[in-house]
Structure formats: C-alpha cells, structure tokens
GROMACS .gro file of N, CA and C in nm:
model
  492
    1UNK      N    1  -1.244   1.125   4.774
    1UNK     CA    2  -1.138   1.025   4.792
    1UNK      C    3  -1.186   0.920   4.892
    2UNK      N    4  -1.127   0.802   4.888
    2UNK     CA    5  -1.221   0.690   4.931
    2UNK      C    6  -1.116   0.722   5.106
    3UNK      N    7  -1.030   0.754   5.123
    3UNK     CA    8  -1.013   0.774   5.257
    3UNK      C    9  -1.136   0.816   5.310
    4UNK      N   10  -1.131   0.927   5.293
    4UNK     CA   11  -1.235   1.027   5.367
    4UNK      C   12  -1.374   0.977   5.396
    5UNK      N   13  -1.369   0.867   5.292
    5UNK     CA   14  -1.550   0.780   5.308
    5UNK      C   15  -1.532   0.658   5.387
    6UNK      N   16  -1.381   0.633   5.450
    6UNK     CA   17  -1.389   0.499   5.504
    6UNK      C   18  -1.470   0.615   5.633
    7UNK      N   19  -1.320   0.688   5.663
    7UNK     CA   20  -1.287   0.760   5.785
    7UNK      C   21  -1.434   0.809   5.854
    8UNK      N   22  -1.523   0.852   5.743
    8UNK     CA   23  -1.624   0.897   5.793
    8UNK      C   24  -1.753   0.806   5.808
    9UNK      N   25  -1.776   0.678   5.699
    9UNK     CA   26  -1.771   0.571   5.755
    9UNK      C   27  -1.823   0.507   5.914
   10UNK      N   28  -1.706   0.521   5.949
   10UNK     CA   29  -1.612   0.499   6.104
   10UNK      C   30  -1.650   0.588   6.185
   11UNK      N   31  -1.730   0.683   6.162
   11UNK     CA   32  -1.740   0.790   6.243
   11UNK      C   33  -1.599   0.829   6.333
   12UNK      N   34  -1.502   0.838   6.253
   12UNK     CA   35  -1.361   0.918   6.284
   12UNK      C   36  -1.354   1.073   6.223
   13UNK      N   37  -1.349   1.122   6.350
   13UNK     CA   38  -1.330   1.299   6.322
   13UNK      C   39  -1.192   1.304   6.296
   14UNK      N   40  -1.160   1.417   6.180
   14UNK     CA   41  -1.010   1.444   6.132
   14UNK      C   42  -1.034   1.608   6.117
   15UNK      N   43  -0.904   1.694   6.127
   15UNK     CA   44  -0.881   1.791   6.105
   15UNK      C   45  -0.834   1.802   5.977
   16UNK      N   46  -0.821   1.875   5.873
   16UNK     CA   47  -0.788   1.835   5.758
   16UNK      C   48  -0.688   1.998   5.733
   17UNK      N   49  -0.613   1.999   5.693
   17UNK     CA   50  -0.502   2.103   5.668
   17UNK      C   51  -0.439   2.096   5.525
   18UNK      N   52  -0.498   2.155   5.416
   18UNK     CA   53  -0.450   2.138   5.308
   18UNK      C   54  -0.342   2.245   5.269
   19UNK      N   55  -0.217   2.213   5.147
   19UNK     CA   56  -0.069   2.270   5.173
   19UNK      C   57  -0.028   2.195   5.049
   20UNK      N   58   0.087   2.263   4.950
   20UNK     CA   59   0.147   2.269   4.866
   20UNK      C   60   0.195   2.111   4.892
   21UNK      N   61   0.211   1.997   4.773
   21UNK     CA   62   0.282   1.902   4.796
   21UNK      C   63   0.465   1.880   4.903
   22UNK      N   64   0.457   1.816   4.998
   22UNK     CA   65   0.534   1.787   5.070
   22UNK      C   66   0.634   1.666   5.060
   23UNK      N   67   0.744   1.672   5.030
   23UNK     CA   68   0.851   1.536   5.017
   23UNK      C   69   0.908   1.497   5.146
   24UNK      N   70   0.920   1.588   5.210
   24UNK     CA   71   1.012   1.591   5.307
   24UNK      C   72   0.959   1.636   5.484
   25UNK      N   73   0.972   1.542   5.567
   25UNK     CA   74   0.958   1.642   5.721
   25UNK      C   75   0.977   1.789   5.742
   26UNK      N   76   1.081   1.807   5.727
   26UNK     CA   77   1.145   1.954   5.700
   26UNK      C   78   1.051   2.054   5.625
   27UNK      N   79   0.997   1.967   5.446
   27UNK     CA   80   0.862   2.053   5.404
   27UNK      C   81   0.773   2.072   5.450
   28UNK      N   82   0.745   1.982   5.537
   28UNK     CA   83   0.597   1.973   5.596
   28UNK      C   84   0.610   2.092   5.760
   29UNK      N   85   0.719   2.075   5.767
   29UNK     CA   86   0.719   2.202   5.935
   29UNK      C   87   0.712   2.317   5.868
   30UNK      N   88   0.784   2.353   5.771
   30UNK     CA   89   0.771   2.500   5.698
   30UNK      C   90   0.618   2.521   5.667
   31UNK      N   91   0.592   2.440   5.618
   31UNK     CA   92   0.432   2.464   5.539
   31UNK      C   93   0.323   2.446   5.603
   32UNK      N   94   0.322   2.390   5.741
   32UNK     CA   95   0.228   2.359   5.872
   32UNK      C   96   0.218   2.446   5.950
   33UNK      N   97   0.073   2.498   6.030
   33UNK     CA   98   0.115   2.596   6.157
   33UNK      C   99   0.152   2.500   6.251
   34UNK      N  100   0.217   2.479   6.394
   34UNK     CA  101   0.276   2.376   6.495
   34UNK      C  102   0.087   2.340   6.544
   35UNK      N  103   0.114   2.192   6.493
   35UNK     CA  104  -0.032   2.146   6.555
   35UNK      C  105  -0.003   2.081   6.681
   36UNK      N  106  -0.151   2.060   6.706
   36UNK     CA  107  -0.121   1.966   6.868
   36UNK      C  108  -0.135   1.845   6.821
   37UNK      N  109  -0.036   1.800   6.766
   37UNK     CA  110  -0.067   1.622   6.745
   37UNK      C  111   0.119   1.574   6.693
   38UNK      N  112   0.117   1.459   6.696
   38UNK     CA  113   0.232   1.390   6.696
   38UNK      C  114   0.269   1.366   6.525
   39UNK      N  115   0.427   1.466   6.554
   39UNK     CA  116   0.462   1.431   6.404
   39UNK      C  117   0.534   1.313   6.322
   40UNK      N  118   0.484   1.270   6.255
   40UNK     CA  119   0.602   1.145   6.210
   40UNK      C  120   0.620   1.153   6.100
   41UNK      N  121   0.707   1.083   6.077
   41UNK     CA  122   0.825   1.029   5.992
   41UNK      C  123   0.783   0.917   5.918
   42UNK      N  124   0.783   0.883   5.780
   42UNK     CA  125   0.715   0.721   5.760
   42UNK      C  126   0.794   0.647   5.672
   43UNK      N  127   0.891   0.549   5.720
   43UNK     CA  128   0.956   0.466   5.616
   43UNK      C  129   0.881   0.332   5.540
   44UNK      N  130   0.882   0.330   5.416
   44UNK     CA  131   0.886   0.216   5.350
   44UNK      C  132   0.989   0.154   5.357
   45UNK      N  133   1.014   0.005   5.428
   45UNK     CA  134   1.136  -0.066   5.355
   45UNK      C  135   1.119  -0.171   5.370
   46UNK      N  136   1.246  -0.263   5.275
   46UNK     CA  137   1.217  -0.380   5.269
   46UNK      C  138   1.337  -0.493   5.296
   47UNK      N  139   1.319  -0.619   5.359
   47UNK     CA  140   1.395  -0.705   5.349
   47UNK      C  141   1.450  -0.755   5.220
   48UNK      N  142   1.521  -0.731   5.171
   48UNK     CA  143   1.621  -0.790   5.060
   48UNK      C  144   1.587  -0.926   5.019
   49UNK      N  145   1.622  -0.983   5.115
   49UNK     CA  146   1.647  -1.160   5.117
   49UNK      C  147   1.463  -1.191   5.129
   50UNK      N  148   1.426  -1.186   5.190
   50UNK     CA  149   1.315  -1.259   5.254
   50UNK      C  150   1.181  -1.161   5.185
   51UNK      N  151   1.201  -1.043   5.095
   51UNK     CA  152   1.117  -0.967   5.015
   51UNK      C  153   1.015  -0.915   5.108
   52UNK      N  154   1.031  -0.925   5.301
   52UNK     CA  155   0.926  -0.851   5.310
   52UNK      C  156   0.925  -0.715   5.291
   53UNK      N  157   0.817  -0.658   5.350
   53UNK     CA  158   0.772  -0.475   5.377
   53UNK      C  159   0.753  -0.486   5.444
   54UNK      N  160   0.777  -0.343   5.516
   54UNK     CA  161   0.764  -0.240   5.619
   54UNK      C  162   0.712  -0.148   5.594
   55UNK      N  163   0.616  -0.082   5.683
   55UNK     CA  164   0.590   0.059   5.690
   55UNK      C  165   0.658   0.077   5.846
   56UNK      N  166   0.748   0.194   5.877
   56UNK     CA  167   0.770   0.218   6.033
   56UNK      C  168   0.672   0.350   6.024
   57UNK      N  169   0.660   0.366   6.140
   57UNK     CA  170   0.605   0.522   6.147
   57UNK      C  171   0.719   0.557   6.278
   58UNK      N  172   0.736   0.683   6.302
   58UNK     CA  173   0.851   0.671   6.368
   58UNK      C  174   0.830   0.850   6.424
   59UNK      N  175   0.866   0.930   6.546
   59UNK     CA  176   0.864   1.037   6.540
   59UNK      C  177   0.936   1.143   6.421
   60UNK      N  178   0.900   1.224   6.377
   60UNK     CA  179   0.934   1.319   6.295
   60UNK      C  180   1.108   1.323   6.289
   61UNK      N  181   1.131   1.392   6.434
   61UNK     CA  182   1.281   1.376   6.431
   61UNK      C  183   1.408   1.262   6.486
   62UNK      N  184   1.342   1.176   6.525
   62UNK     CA  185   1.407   1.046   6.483
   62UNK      C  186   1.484   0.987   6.398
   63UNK      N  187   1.605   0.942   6.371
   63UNK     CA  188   1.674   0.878   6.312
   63UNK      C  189   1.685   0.746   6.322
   64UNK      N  190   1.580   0.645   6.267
   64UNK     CA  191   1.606   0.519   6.303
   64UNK      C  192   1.718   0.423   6.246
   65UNK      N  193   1.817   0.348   6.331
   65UNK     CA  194   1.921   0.280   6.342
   65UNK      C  195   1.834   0.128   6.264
   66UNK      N  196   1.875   0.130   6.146
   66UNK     CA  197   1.784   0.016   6.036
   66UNK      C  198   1.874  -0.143   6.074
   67UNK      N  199   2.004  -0.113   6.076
   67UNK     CA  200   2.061  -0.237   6.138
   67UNK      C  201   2.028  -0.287   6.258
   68UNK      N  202   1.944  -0.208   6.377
   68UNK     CA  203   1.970  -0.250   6.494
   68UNK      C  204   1.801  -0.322   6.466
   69UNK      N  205   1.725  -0.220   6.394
   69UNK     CA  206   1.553  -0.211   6.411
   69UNK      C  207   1.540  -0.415   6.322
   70UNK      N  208   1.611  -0.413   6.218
   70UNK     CA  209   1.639  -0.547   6.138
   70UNK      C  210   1.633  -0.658   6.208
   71UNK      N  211   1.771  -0.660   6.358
   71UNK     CA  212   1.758  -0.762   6.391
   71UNK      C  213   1.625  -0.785   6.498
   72UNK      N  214   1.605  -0.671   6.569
   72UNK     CA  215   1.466  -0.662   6.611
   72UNK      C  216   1.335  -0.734   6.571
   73UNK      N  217   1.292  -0.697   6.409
   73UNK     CA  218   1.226  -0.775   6.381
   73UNK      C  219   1.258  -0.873   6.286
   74UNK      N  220   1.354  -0.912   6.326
   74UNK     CA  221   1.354  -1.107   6.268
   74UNK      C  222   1.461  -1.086   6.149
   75UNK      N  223   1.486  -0.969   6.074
   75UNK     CA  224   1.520  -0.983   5.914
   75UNK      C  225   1.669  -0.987   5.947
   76UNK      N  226   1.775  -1.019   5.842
   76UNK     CA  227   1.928  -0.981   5.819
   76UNK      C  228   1.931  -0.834   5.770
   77UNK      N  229   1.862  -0.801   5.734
   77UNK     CA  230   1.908  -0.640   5.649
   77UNK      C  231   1.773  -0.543   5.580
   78UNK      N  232   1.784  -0.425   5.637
   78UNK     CA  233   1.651  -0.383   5.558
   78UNK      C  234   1.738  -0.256   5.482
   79UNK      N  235   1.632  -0.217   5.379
   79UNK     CA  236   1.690  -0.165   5.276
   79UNK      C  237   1.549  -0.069   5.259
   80UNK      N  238   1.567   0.082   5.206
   80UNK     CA  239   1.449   0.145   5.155
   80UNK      C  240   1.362   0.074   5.012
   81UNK      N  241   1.262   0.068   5.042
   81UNK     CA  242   1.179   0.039   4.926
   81UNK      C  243   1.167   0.108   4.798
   82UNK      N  244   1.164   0.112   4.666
   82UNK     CA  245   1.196   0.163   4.541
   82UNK      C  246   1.033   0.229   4.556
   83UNK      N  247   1.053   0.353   4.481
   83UNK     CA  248   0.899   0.409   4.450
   83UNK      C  249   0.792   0.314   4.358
   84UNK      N  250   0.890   0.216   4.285
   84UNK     CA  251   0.822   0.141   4.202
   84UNK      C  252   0.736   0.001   4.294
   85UNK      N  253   0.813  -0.010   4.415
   85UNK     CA  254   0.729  -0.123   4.462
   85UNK      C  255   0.689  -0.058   4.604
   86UNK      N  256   0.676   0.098   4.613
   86UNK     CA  257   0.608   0.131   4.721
   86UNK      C  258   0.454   0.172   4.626
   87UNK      N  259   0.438   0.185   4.537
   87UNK     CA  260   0.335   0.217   4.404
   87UNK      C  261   0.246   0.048   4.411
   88UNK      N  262   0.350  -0.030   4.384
   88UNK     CA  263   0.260  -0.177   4.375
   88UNK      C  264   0.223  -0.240   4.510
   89UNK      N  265   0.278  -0.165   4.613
   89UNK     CA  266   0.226  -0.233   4.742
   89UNK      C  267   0.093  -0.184   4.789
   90UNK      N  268   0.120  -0.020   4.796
   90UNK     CA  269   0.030   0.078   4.872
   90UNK      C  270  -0.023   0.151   4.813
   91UNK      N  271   0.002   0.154   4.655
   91UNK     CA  272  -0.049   0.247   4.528
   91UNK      C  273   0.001   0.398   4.573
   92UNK      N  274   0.110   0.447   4.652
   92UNK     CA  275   0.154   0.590   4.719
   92UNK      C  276   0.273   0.599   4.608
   93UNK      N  277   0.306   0.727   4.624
   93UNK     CA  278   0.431   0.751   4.565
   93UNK      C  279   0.520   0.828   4.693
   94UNK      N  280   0.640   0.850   4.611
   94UNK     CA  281   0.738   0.920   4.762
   94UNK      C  282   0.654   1.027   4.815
   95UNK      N  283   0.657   1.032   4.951
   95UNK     CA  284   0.644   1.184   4.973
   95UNK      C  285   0.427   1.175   5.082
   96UNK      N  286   0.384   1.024   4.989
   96UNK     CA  287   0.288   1.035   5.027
   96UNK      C  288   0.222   0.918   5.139
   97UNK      N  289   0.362   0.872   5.186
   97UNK     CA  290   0.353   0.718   5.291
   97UNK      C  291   0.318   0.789   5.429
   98UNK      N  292   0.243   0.693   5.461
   98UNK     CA  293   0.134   0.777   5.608
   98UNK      C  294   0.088   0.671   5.659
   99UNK      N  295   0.058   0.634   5.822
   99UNK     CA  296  -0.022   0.591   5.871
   99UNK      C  297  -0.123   0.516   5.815
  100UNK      N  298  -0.216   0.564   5.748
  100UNK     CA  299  -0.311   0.573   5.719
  100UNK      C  300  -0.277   0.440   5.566
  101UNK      N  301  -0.207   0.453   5.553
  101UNK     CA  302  -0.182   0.369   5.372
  101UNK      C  303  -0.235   0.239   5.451
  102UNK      N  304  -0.256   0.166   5.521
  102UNK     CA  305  -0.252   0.016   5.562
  102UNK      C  306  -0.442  -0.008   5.472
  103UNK      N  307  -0.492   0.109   5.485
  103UNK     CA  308  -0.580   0.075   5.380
  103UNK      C  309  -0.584   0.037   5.236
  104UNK      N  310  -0.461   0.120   5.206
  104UNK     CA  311  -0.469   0.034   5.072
  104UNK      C  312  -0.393  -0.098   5.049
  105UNK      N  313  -0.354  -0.161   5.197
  105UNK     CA  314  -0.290  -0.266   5.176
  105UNK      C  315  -0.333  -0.396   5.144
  106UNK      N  316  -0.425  -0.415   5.070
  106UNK     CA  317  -0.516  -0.508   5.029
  106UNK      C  318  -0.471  -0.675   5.040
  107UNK      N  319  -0.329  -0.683   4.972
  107UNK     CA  320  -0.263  -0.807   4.975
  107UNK      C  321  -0.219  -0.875   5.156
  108UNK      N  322  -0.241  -0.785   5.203
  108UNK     CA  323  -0.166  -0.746   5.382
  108UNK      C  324  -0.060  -0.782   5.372
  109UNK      N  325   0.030  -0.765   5.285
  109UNK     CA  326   0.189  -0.785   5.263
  109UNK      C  327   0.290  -0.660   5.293
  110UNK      N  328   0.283  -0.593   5.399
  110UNK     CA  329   0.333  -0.499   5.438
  110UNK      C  330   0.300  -0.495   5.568
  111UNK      N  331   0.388  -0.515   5.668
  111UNK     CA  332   0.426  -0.491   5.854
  111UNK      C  333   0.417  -0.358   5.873
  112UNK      N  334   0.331  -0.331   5.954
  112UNK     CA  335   0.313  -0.215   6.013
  112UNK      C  336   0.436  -0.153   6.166
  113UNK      N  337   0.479  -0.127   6.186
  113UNK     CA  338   0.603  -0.125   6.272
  113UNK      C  339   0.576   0.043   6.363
  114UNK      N  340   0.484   0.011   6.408
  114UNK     CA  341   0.510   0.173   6.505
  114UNK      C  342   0.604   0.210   6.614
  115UNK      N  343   0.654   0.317   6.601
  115UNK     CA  344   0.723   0.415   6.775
  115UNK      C  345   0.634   0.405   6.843
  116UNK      N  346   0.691   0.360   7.015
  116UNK     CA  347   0.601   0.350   7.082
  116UNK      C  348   0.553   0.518   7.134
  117UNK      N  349   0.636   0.566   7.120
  117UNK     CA  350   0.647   0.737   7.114
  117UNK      C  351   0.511   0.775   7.078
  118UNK      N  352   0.444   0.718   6.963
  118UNK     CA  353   0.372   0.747   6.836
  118UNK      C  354   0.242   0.724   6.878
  119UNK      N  355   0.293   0.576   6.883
  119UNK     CA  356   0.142   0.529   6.967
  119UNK      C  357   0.081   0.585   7.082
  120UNK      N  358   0.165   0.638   7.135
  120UNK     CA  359   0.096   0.651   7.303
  120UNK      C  360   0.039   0.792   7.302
  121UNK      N  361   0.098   0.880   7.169
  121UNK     CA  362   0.030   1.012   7.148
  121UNK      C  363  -0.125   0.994   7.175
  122UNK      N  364  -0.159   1.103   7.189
  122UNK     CA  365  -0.317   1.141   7.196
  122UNK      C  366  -0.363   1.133   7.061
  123UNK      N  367  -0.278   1.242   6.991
  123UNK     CA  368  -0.336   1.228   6.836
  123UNK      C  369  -0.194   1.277   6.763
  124UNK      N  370  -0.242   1.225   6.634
  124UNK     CA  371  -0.090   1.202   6.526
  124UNK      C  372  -0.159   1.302   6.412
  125UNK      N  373  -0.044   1.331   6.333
  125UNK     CA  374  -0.051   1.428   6.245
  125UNK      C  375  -0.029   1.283   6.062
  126UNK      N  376  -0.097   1.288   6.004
  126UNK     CA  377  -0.088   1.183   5.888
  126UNK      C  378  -0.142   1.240   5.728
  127UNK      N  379  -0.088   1.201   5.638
  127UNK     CA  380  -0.106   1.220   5.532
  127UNK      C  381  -0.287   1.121   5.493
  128UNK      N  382  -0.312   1.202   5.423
  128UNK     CA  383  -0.465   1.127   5.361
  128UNK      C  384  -0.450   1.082   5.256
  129UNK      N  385  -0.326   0.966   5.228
  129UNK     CA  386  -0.245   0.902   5.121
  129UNK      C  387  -0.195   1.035   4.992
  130UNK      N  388  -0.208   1.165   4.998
  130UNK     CA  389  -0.146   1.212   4.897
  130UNK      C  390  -0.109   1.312   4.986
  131UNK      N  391   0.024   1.415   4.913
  131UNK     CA  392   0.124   1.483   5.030
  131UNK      C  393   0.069   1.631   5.018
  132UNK      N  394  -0.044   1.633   5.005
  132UNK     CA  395  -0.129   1.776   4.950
  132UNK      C  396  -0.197   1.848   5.048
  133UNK      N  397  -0.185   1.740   5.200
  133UNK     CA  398  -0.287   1.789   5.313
  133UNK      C  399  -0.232   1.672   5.448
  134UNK      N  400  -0.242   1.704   5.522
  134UNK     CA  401  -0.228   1.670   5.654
  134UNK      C  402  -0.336   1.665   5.745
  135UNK      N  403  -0.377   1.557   5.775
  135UNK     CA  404  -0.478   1.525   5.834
  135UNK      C  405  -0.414   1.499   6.019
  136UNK      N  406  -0.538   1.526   6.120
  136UNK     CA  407  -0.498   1.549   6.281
  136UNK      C  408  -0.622   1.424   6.322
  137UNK      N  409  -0.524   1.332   6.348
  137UNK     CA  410  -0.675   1.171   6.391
  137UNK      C  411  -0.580   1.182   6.546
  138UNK      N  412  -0.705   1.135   6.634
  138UNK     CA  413  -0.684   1.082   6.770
  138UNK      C  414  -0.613   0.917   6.716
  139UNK      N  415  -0.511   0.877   6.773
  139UNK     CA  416  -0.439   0.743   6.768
  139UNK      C  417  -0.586   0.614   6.838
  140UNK      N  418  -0.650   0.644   6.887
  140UNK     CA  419  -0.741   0.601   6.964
  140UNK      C  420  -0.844   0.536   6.823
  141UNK      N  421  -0.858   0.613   6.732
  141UNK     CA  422  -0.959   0.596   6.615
  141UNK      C  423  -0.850   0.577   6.526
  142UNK      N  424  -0.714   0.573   6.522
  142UNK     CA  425  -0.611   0.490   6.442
  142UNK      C  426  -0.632   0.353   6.461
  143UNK      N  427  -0.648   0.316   6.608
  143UNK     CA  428  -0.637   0.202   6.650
  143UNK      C  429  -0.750   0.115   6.605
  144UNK      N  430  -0.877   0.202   6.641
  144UNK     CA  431  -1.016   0.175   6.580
  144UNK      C  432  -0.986   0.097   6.358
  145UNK      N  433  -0.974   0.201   6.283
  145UNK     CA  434  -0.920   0.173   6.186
  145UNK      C  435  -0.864   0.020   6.131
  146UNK      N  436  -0.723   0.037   6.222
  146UNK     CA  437  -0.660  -0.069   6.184
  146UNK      C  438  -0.766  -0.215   6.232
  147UNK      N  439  -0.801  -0.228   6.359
  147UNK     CA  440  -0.900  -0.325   6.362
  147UNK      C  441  -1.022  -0.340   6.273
  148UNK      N  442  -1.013  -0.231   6.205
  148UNK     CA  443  -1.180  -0.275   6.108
  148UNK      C  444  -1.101  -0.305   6.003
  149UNK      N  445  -0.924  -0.303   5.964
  149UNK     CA  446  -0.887  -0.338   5.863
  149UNK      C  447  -0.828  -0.497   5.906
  150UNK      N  448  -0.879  -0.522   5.975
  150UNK     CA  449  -0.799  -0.660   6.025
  150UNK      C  450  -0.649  -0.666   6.075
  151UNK      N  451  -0.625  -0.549   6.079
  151UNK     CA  452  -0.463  -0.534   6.096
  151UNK      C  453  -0.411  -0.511   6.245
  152UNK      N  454  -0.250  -0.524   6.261
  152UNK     CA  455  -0.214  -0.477   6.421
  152UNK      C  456  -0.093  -0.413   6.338
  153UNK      N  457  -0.051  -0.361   6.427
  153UNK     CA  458   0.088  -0.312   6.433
  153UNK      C  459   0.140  -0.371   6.537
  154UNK      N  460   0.313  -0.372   6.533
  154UNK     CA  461   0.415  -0.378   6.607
  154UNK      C  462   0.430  -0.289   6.678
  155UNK      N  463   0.438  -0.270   6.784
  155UNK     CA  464   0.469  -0.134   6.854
  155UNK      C  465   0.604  -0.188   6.922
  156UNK      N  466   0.704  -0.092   6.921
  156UNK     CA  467   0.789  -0.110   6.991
  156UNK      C  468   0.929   0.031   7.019
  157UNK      N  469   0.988   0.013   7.108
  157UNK     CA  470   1.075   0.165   7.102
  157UNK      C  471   1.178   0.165   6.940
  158UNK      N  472   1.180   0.235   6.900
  158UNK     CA  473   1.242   0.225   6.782
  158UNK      C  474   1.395   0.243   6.843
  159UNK      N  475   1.521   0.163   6.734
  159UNK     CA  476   1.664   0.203   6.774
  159UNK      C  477   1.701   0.337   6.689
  160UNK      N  478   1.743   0.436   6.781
  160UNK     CA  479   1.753   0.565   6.716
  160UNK      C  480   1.921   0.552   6.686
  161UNK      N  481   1.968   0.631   6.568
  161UNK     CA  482   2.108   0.621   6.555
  161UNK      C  483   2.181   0.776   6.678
  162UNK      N  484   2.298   0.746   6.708
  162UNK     CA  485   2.299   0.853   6.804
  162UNK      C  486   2.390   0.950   6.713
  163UNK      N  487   2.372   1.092   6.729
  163UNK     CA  488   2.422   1.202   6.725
  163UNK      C  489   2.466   1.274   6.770
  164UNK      N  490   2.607   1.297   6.720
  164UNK     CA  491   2.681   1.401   6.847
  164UNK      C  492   2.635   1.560   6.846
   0.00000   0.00000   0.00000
C-alpha cells in the first residue's frame, strides 16, 4: 500500500496493529490492547453553503460542539460529509478517515482542523487509510509528513458539547 512506501520513504517508524474492520471508536477500544499513543476521533464535514471540507481530528472521547467549531472557522454551518463525497475527496470510505488521509488529498480541497489535545501528544494512534489496522506515529513525524505534503493544519482547542 502506497502509505507504507511514503511513510517509509520518510524514514517514519510506525507500529502497525492489525484488527477486524472498525466503524466506530467504541470498535476500535474493544479490538485494541490500551496503547501508549493518543486516540482520536476523525470527522469529515462540510460547509453547505460555501462547499468546503474538513477533516477535524479530535480526541477519541470528545464531543465536538459543530455550531460553535463553524463559527470558529469562518463557515455558517457545518454538516457531516456523505460517504459519496468523502470517496471523491480522500478516496476513504466510513470508518476509514485518519490523520493520515491528507495524502490522498491531491486537489488540497480539504482543511485539516486538529485538537490541540492531539497535537501536543507525543504520539497518536491513526488508521493507514483502511479500518483493518491501526497504526502508532510520533505527531513529531505527523508534522514531518504534512510538510513534505505541502500542508498545515489548524490547530486549535476544539468546542466540546457539555454533558451532564
């Protein structure tokens, strides 16, 4: 898989943890032993009006507040992205949005939006674009990555919705 040949490439070391397809956070803690790296959460979505994308990455158990995160970055309203135009953006299907997809973002029409939570980890826990394995990268050689892809992210505290 062409991940694995950028990654190595790059001389980026990964842990690689392969596991029954995963849809869900919840699937992925059942089916994981507790690693030492930072778990997340990864939304696709999109502005309605203005047709952009998003990728957030966001901690695992986080609930991000999409009205508050919207006016944050610039939009009126964000909305989840359809599998059909998370397929034509990032070529992923549900279940397999990760960190790591900004590689296949070829058009660079998709905002990268990180937790600062996320970022400041040592190392993050990420899909290797399919939900079959879980890969353990130092954020340090994330960061590396995204600069050889020409890309930045947003970093910023995400608005969490509150829970009683």
């Amino acid at each position: 898989m062409a991940i694995y040949s950028l990654l190595d490439q790059l001389a980026i070391p990964y842990q690689r943890f392969d596991h029954p397809p995963v849809f869900t956070c919840e699937e992925a803690s059942r089916l994981l032993p507790d690693l030492p790296a930072a778990k997340t959460k990864n939304l696709f979505l999109r502005d309605p009006k203005s047709e952009r994308l998003f990728l957030v990455v966001t901690p695992e158990e986080s609930r991000v507040d999409l009205k508050r995160l919207a006016a944050m970055i610039g939009v009126k309203r964000l909305s989840f992205g359809s599998p059909e135009r998370l397929d034509a953006a990032l070529g992923l299907t549900p279940g397999s949005v990760t960190l790591l997809a900004m590689v296949r973002d070829r058009e660079k029409s998709v905002e990268l939006v990180v937790d600062e939570a996320i970022w400041q980890a040592e190392q993050v826990q990420c899909h290797p674009l399919v939900n079959t394995a879980t890969l353990i990268v130092r954020l340090d050689d994330v960061r590396r990555l995204l600069t050889h892809l020409g890309r930045k992210a947003t970093v910023i505290r995400l608005p969490t919705v509150m829970t009683n």
